[in-house]
């Protein structure tokens, strides 16, 4: 498993909140456990106390995405480094799959956390995964959706660094809004041109009289 895979942990956590819509899905220990996905053993460590701790880490991770989205690379890196220092991990080789008929393990690099609680474990993996993504692809590959009021975090993996939205749904919504705005502008210009032409015609008629 590529270490950059763990960057999805960061996106998953950040997007549990939609500040502009005043929505927060991270309201219970069950919501915390869902963030771990198939990692059931890690999810079982979660307690009610982790809800508040997860929210705190979420705010710090969103700050990384915000700094990157605003083009402040140094701040994004500094914020992420502070998380890495606070929530350390260790690389570990794991062979849970097999690559051939000889039953030889298919070795992978994983991140081994040593958490005192569920939040520490999740934050460590999310931060390290995001760090790998940032150093591999660049700070400008961390973004916030431009389809207001969404502002969900996303990781741009496009070949031409062109991603601007967190999902196809937001991209479609933004395109529709832009189309409607153009049509309103065209209509406004047409009406204005029509009124100008009418006024000009009236002036000409008056002068001929």
PDB file of C-alpha atoms in Angstrom:
ATOM      1  CA  UNK A   1       0.000   0.000   0.000  1.00  0.00           C
ATOM      2  CA  UNK A   2       1.450   3.391  -0.951  1.00  0.00           C
ATOM      3  CA  UNK A   3       2.007   5.687   1.984  1.00  0.00           C
ATOM      4  CA  UNK A   4       0.277   8.538   0.164  1.00  0.00           C
ATOM      5  CA  UNK A   5      -2.924   6.493   0.469  1.00  0.00           C
ATOM      6  CA  UNK A   6      -3.180   7.628   4.058  1.00  0.00           C
ATOM      7  CA  UNK A   7      -3.765  11.208   2.929  1.00  0.00           C
ATOM      8  CA  UNK A   8      -7.398  10.171   2.433  1.00  0.00           C
ATOM      9  CA  UNK A   9      -7.643   9.969   6.208  1.00  0.00           C
ATOM     10  CA  UNK A  10      -7.052  13.711   6.382  1.00  0.00           C
ATOM     11  CA  UNK A  11      -9.636  14.511   3.708  1.00  0.00           C
ATOM     12  CA  UNK A  12     -12.172  12.217   5.321  1.00  0.00           C
ATOM     13  CA  UNK A  13     -11.832  13.963   8.681  1.00  0.00           C
ATOM     14  CA  UNK A  14     -11.796  17.531   7.352  1.00  0.00           C
ATOM     15  CA  UNK A  15     -14.946  16.927   5.339  1.00  0.00           C
ATOM     16  CA  UNK A  16     -17.006  15.880   8.340  1.00  0.00           C
ATOM     17  CA  UNK A  17     -17.656  19.592   8.771  1.00  0.00           C
ATOM     18  CA  UNK A  18     -19.178  22.152   6.413  1.00  0.00           C
ATOM     19  CA  UNK A  19     -18.545  25.488   8.170  1.00  0.00           C
ATOM     20  CA  UNK A  20     -20.376  27.644   5.622  1.00  0.00           C
ATOM     21  CA  UNK A  21     -23.490  25.495   5.995  1.00  0.00           C
ATOM     22  CA  UNK A  22     -23.107  25.197   9.775  1.00  0.00           C
ATOM     23  CA  UNK A  23     -23.096  21.385   9.497  1.00  0.00           C
ATOM     24  CA  UNK A  24     -21.033  18.983  11.577  1.00  0.00           C
ATOM     25  CA  UNK A  25     -21.248  15.209  11.181  1.00  0.00           C
ATOM     26  CA  UNK A  26     -18.716  14.531  13.916  1.00  0.00           C
ATOM     27  CA  UNK A  27     -21.128  14.439  16.840  1.00  0.00           C
ATOM     28  CA  UNK A  28     -20.767  10.964  18.347  1.00  0.00           C
ATOM     29  CA  UNK A  29     -18.277   8.184  19.028  1.00  0.00           C
ATOM     30  CA  UNK A  30     -19.955   6.161  16.264  1.00  0.00           C
ATOM     31  CA  UNK A  31     -19.130   8.941  13.794  1.00  0.00           C
ATOM     32  CA  UNK A  32     -15.518   8.828  14.969  1.00  0.00           C
ATOM     33  CA  UNK A  33     -15.366   5.055  14.488  1.00  0.00           C
ATOM     34  CA  UNK A  34     -16.748   5.321  10.950  1.00  0.00           C
ATOM     35  CA  UNK A  35     -13.735   7.415   9.960  1.00  0.00           C
ATOM     36  CA  UNK A  36     -11.437   4.430  10.453  1.00  0.00           C
ATOM     37  CA  UNK A  37     -13.145   2.521   7.667  1.00  0.00           C
ATOM     38  CA  UNK A  38     -12.091  -1.133   7.643  1.00  0.00           C
ATOM     39  CA  UNK A  39      -9.588  -0.666  10.461  1.00  0.00           C
ATOM     40  CA  UNK A  40     -11.907  -2.153  13.078  1.00  0.00           C
ATOM     41  CA  UNK A  41      -9.260  -2.646  15.756  1.00  0.00           C
ATOM     42  CA  UNK A  42      -8.337   1.047  15.690  1.00  0.00           C
ATOM     43  CA  UNK A  43     -11.991   2.086  15.649  1.00  0.00           C
ATOM     44  CA  UNK A  44     -12.687   0.081  18.789  1.00  0.00           C
ATOM     45  CA  UNK A  45     -10.249   2.266  20.711  1.00  0.00           C
ATOM     46  CA  UNK A  46     -12.486   5.310  20.229  1.00  0.00           C
ATOM     47  CA  UNK A  47     -14.389   6.694  23.211  1.00  0.00           C
ATOM     48  CA  UNK A  48     -16.694   9.635  23.754  1.00  0.00           C
ATOM     49  CA  UNK A  49     -13.672  11.752  24.699  1.00  0.00           C
ATOM     50  CA  UNK A  50     -12.304  11.336  21.186  1.00  0.00           C
ATOM     51  CA  UNK A  51     -15.145  13.346  19.659  1.00  0.00           C
ATOM     52  CA  UNK A  52     -13.744  16.615  21.006  1.00  0.00           C
ATOM     53  CA  UNK A  53     -10.157  15.598  20.282  1.00  0.00           C
ATOM     54  CA  UNK A  54     -11.005  14.661  16.679  1.00  0.00           C
ATOM     55  CA  UNK A  55     -12.651  18.047  16.162  1.00  0.00           C
ATOM     56  CA  UNK A  56      -9.483  19.776  17.330  1.00  0.00           C
ATOM     57  CA  UNK A  57      -7.310  17.802  14.896  1.00  0.00           C
ATOM     58  CA  UNK A  58      -9.860  18.436  12.151  1.00  0.00           C
ATOM     59  CA  UNK A  59      -9.491  22.189  12.582  1.00  0.00           C
ATOM     60  CA  UNK A  60      -5.720  21.942  12.329  1.00  0.00           C
ATOM     61  CA  UNK A  61      -5.877  19.791   9.207  1.00  0.00           C
ATOM     62  CA  UNK A  62      -8.341  22.192   7.578  1.00  0.00           C
ATOM     63  CA  UNK A  63      -5.893  25.008   8.312  1.00  0.00           C
ATOM     64  CA  UNK A  64      -3.278  23.114   6.257  1.00  0.00           C
ATOM     65  CA  UNK A  65      -5.672  22.865   3.303  1.00  0.00           C
ATOM     66  CA  UNK A  66      -6.676  26.517   3.676  1.00  0.00           C
ATOM     67  CA  UNK A  67      -3.071  27.709   3.648  1.00  0.00           C
ATOM     68  CA  UNK A  68      -2.331  25.559   0.596  1.00  0.00           C
ATOM     69  CA  UNK A  69      -5.468  26.795  -1.178  1.00  0.00           C
ATOM     70  CA  UNK A  70      -4.409  30.401  -0.541  1.00  0.00           C
ATOM     71  CA  UNK A  71      -0.943  29.747  -1.939  1.00  0.00           C
ATOM     72  CA  UNK A  72       0.903  30.034   1.371  1.00  0.00           C
ATOM     73  CA  UNK A  73       3.186  27.009   1.011  1.00  0.00           C
ATOM     74  CA  UNK A  74       5.389  27.826   3.993  1.00  0.00           C
ATOM     75  CA  UNK A  75       2.447  28.117   6.363  1.00  0.00           C
ATOM     76  CA  UNK A  76       0.911  24.876   5.076  1.00  0.00           C
ATOM     77  CA  UNK A  77       4.178  23.029   5.668  1.00  0.00           C
ATOM     78  CA  UNK A  78       4.699  24.586   9.098  1.00  0.00           C
ATOM     79  CA  UNK A  79       1.196  23.610  10.210  1.00  0.00           C
ATOM     80  CA  UNK A  80       1.653  20.081   8.966  1.00  0.00           C
ATOM     81  CA  UNK A  81       5.072  19.761  10.580  1.00  0.00           C
ATOM     82  CA  UNK A  82       3.575  20.709  13.939  1.00  0.00           C
ATOM     83  CA  UNK A  83       1.094  17.856  13.589  1.00  0.00           C
ATOM     84  CA  UNK A  84       3.851  15.416  12.617  1.00  0.00           C
ATOM     85  CA  UNK A  85       5.857  16.352  15.702  1.00  0.00           C
ATOM     86  CA  UNK A  86       2.866  15.956  17.986  1.00  0.00           C
ATOM     87  CA  UNK A  87       1.593  12.712  16.446  1.00  0.00           C
ATOM     88  CA  UNK A  88       4.585  10.582  15.332  1.00  0.00           C
ATOM     89  CA  UNK A  89       4.444   7.265  13.486  1.00  0.00           C
ATOM     90  CA  UNK A  90       6.940   4.581  12.473  1.00  0.00           C
ATOM     91  CA  UNK A  91       7.269   2.994   9.012  1.00  0.00           C
ATOM     92  CA  UNK A  92       6.632  -0.730   9.120  1.00  0.00           C
ATOM     93  CA  UNK A  93       6.835  -3.514   6.528  1.00  0.00           C
ATOM     94  CA  UNK A  94       3.722  -5.655   6.366  1.00  0.00           C
ATOM     95  CA  UNK A  95       2.869  -8.691   4.233  1.00  0.00           C
ATOM     96  CA  UNK A  96      -0.838  -9.377   4.580  1.00  0.00           C
ATOM     97  CA  UNK A  97      -1.365 -10.380   0.915  1.00  0.00           C
ATOM     98  CA  UNK A  98       0.341 -12.962  -1.284  1.00  0.00           C
ATOM     99  CA  UNK A  99       1.850 -12.498  -4.724  1.00  0.00           C
ATOM    100  CA  UNK A 100       2.167 -16.012  -6.189  1.00  0.00           C
ATOM    101  CA  UNK A 101       1.330 -19.689  -5.821  1.00  0.00           C
ATOM    102  CA  UNK A 102       4.288 -20.189  -3.471  1.00  0.00           C
ATOM    103  CA  UNK A 103       2.334 -18.192  -0.925  1.00  0.00           C
ATOM    104  CA  UNK A 104       5.077 -15.613  -0.658  1.00  0.00           C
ATOM    105  CA  UNK A 105       3.971 -12.375   1.064  1.00  0.00           C
ATOM    106  CA  UNK A 106       3.392  -9.254  -0.968  1.00  0.00           C
ATOM    107  CA  UNK A 107       5.285  -6.772   1.150  1.00  0.00           C
ATOM    108  CA  UNK A 108       3.961  -3.249   1.705  1.00  0.00           C
ATOM    109  CA  UNK A 109       5.054  -0.181   3.610  1.00  0.00           C
ATOM    110  CA  UNK A 110       2.585   0.759   6.306  1.00  0.00           C
ATOM    111  CA  UNK A 111       2.483   3.339   9.043  1.00  0.00           C
ATOM    112  CA  UNK A 112       2.549   1.908  12.546  1.00  0.00           C
ATOM    113  CA  UNK A 113       1.087   4.222  15.132  1.00  0.00           C
ATOM    114  CA  UNK A 114       1.659   4.025  18.858  1.00  0.00           C
ATOM    115  CA  UNK A 115      -1.356   5.910  20.151  1.00  0.00           C
ATOM    116  CA  UNK A 116      -2.390   6.719  23.650  1.00  0.00           C
ATOM    117  CA  UNK A 117      -5.929   7.115  22.288  1.00  0.00           C
ATOM    118  CA  UNK A 118      -7.866   6.784  19.032  1.00  0.00           C
ATOM    119  CA  UNK A 119      -7.338  10.433  18.101  1.00  0.00           C
ATOM    120  CA  UNK A 120      -3.563  10.179  18.340  1.00  0.00           C
ATOM    121  CA  UNK A 121      -3.523   7.130  16.101  1.00  0.00           C
ATOM    122  CA  UNK A 122      -5.776   8.669  13.473  1.00  0.00           C
ATOM    123  CA  UNK A 123      -4.022  12.043  13.546  1.00  0.00           C
ATOM    124  CA  UNK A 124      -0.616  10.402  13.131  1.00  0.00           C
ATOM    125  CA  UNK A 125      -1.657   8.439  10.056  1.00  0.00           C
ATOM    126  CA  UNK A 126      -3.628  11.326   8.513  1.00  0.00           C
ATOM    127  CA  UNK A 127      -0.781  13.797   8.996  1.00  0.00           C
ATOM    128  CA  UNK A 128       1.898  11.487   7.642  1.00  0.00           C
ATOM    129  CA  UNK A 129      -0.233  10.539   4.650  1.00  0.00           C
ATOM    130  CA  UNK A 130      -0.865  14.198   3.876  1.00  0.00           C
ATOM    131  CA  UNK A 131       2.853  14.922   4.232  1.00  0.00           C
ATOM    132  CA  UNK A 132       3.707  12.223   1.696  1.00  0.00           C
ATOM    133  CA  UNK A 133       1.110  13.581  -0.715  1.00  0.00           C
ATOM    134  CA  UNK A 134       2.379  17.143  -0.300  1.00  0.00           C
ATOM    135  CA  UNK A 135       6.035  16.266  -0.860  1.00  0.00           C
ATOM    136  CA  UNK A 136       5.277  13.899  -3.735  1.00  0.00           C
ATOM    137  CA  UNK A 137       2.877  16.096  -5.723  1.00  0.00           C
ATOM    138  CA  UNK A 138       3.282  19.637  -4.360  1.00  0.00           C
ATOM    139  CA  UNK A 139       1.442  21.927  -1.977  1.00  0.00           C
ATOM    140  CA  UNK A 140      -0.813  23.168  -4.762  1.00  0.00           C
ATOM    141  CA  UNK A 141      -2.328  19.688  -4.978  1.00  0.00           C
ATOM    142  CA  UNK A 142      -4.163  20.348  -1.695  1.00  0.00           C
ATOM    143  CA  UNK A 143      -7.323  22.301  -2.345  1.00  0.00           C
ATOM    144  CA  UNK A 144     -10.704  23.462  -1.110  1.00  0.00           C
ATOM    145  CA  UNK A 145     -13.774  23.165  -3.322  1.00  0.00           C
ATOM    146  CA  UNK A 146     -14.570  26.353  -5.243  1.00  0.00           C
ATOM    147  CA  UNK A 147     -18.287  25.588  -5.429  1.00  0.00           C
ATOM    148  CA  UNK A 148     -19.469  27.891  -2.655  1.00  0.00           C
ATOM    149  CA  UNK A 149     -20.581  27.288  -0.016  1.00  0.00           C
ATOM    150  CA  UNK A 150     -19.084  23.775  -0.094  1.00  0.00           C
ATOM    151  CA  UNK A 151     -15.351  24.282   0.685  1.00  0.00           C
ATOM    152  CA  UNK A 152     -14.719  20.565   1.150  1.00  0.00           C
ATOM    153  CA  UNK A 153     -11.080  19.496   1.033  1.00  0.00           C
ATOM    154  CA  UNK A 154      -9.737  17.456  -1.859  1.00  0.00           C
ATOM    155  CA  UNK A 155      -6.446  16.103  -3.213  1.00  0.00           C
ATOM    156  CA  UNK A 156      -5.733  16.993  -6.824  1.00  0.00           C
ATOM    157  CA  UNK A 157      -4.340  13.977  -8.665  1.00  0.00           C
ATOM    158  CA  UNK A 158      -5.151  15.244 -12.168  1.00  0.00           C
ATOM    159  CA  UNK A 159      -2.349  15.190 -14.724  1.00  0.00           C
ATOM    160  CA  UNK A 160      -2.579  18.919 -15.444  1.00  0.00           C
ATOM    161  CA  UNK A 161      -3.278  20.223 -11.926  1.00  0.00           C
ATOM    162  CA  UNK A 162      -6.715  21.399 -13.047  1.00  0.00           C
ATOM    163  CA  UNK A 163      -8.988  20.158 -10.284  1.00  0.00           C
ATOM    164  CA  UNK A 164     -11.100  22.855  -8.634  1.00  0.00           C
ATOM    165  CA  UNK A 165     -13.989  20.962  -7.043  1.00  0.00           C
ATOM    166  CA  UNK A 166     -14.310  18.188  -4.479  1.00  0.00           C
ATOM    167  CA  UNK A 167     -16.761  16.128  -6.558  1.00  0.00           C
ATOM    168  CA  UNK A 168     -18.516  15.870  -9.906  1.00  0.00           C
ATOM    169  CA  UNK A 169     -21.683  17.075  -8.196  1.00  0.00           C
ATOM    170  CA  UNK A 170     -20.055  20.331  -7.115  1.00  0.00           C
ATOM    171  CA  UNK A 171     -18.420  20.775 -10.522  1.00  0.00           C
ATOM    172  CA  UNK A 172     -21.801  20.420 -12.236  1.00  0.00           C
ATOM    173  CA  UNK A 173     -23.460  22.795  -9.781  1.00  0.00           C
ATOM    174  CA  UNK A 174     -20.753  25.402 -10.326  1.00  0.00           C
ATOM    175  CA  UNK A 175     -20.958  25.081 -14.111  1.00  0.00           C
ATOM    176  CA  UNK A 176     -24.733  25.485 -14.041  1.00  0.00           C
ATOM    177  CA  UNK A 177     -24.434  28.549 -11.808  1.00  0.00           C
ATOM    178  CA  UNK A 178     -21.813  30.065 -14.135  1.00  0.00           C
ATOM    179  CA  UNK A 179     -24.010  29.376 -17.179  1.00  0.00           C
ATOM    180  CA  UNK A 180     -27.011  31.039 -15.565  1.00  0.00           C
ATOM    181  CA  UNK A 181     -24.890  34.033 -14.557  1.00  0.00           C
ATOM    182  CA  UNK A 182     -23.708  34.431 -18.170  1.00  0.00           C
ATOM    183  CA  UNK A 183     -27.288  34.233 -19.461  1.00  0.00           C
ATOM    184  CA  UNK A 184     -28.423  36.894 -16.976  1.00  0.00           C
ATOM    185  CA  UNK A 185     -25.551  39.128 -18.084  1.00  0.00           C
ATOM    186  CA  UNK A 186     -26.398  38.615 -21.763  1.00  0.00           C
ATOM    187  CA  UNK A 187     -30.055  39.394 -21.095  1.00  0.00           C
ATOM    188  CA  UNK A 188     -29.116  42.509 -19.139  1.00  0.00           C
ATOM    189  CA  UNK A 189     -26.843  43.700 -21.940  1.00  0.00           C
ATOM    190  CA  UNK A 190     -29.510  42.976 -24.526  1.00  0.00           C
ATOM    191  CA  UNK A 191     -32.108  44.923 -22.572  1.00  0.00           C
ATOM    192  CA  UNK A 192     -29.677  47.800 -22.123  1.00  0.00           C
ATOM    193  CA  UNK A 193     -28.846  47.824 -25.828  1.00  0.00           C
ATOM    194  CA  UNK A 194     -32.536  47.779 -26.670  1.00  0.00           C
ATOM    195  CA  UNK A 195     -33.282  50.702 -24.406  1.00  0.00           C
ATOM    196  CA  UNK A 196     -30.376  52.663 -25.869  1.00  0.00           C
ATOM    197  CA  UNK A 197     -31.615  51.984 -29.401  1.00  0.00           C
ATOM    198  CA  UNK A 198     -35.147  53.077 -28.474  1.00  0.00           C
ATOM    199  CA  UNK A 199     -33.861  56.279 -26.904  1.00  0.00           C
ATOM    200  CA  UNK A 200     -31.748  56.997 -29.961  1.00  0.00           C
ATOM    201  CA  UNK A 201     -34.740  56.468 -32.262  1.00  0.00           C
ATOM    202  CA  UNK A 202     -36.887  58.798 -30.163  1.00  0.00           C
ATOM    203  CA  UNK A 203     -34.208  61.489 -30.308  1.00  0.00           C
ATOM    204  CA  UNK A 204     -33.968  61.166 -34.079  1.00  0.00           C
ATOM    205  CA  UNK A 205     -37.753  61.400 -34.476  1.00  0.00           C
ATOM    206  CA  UNK A 206     -37.918  64.458 -32.255  1.00  0.00           C
ATOM    207  CA  UNK A 207     -35.174  66.163 -34.236  1.00  0.00           C
ATOM    208  CA  UNK A 208     -36.949  65.510 -37.543  1.00  0.00           C
ATOM    209  CA  UNK A 209     -40.046  67.204 -36.223  1.00  0.00           C
TER     210      UNK A 209
END
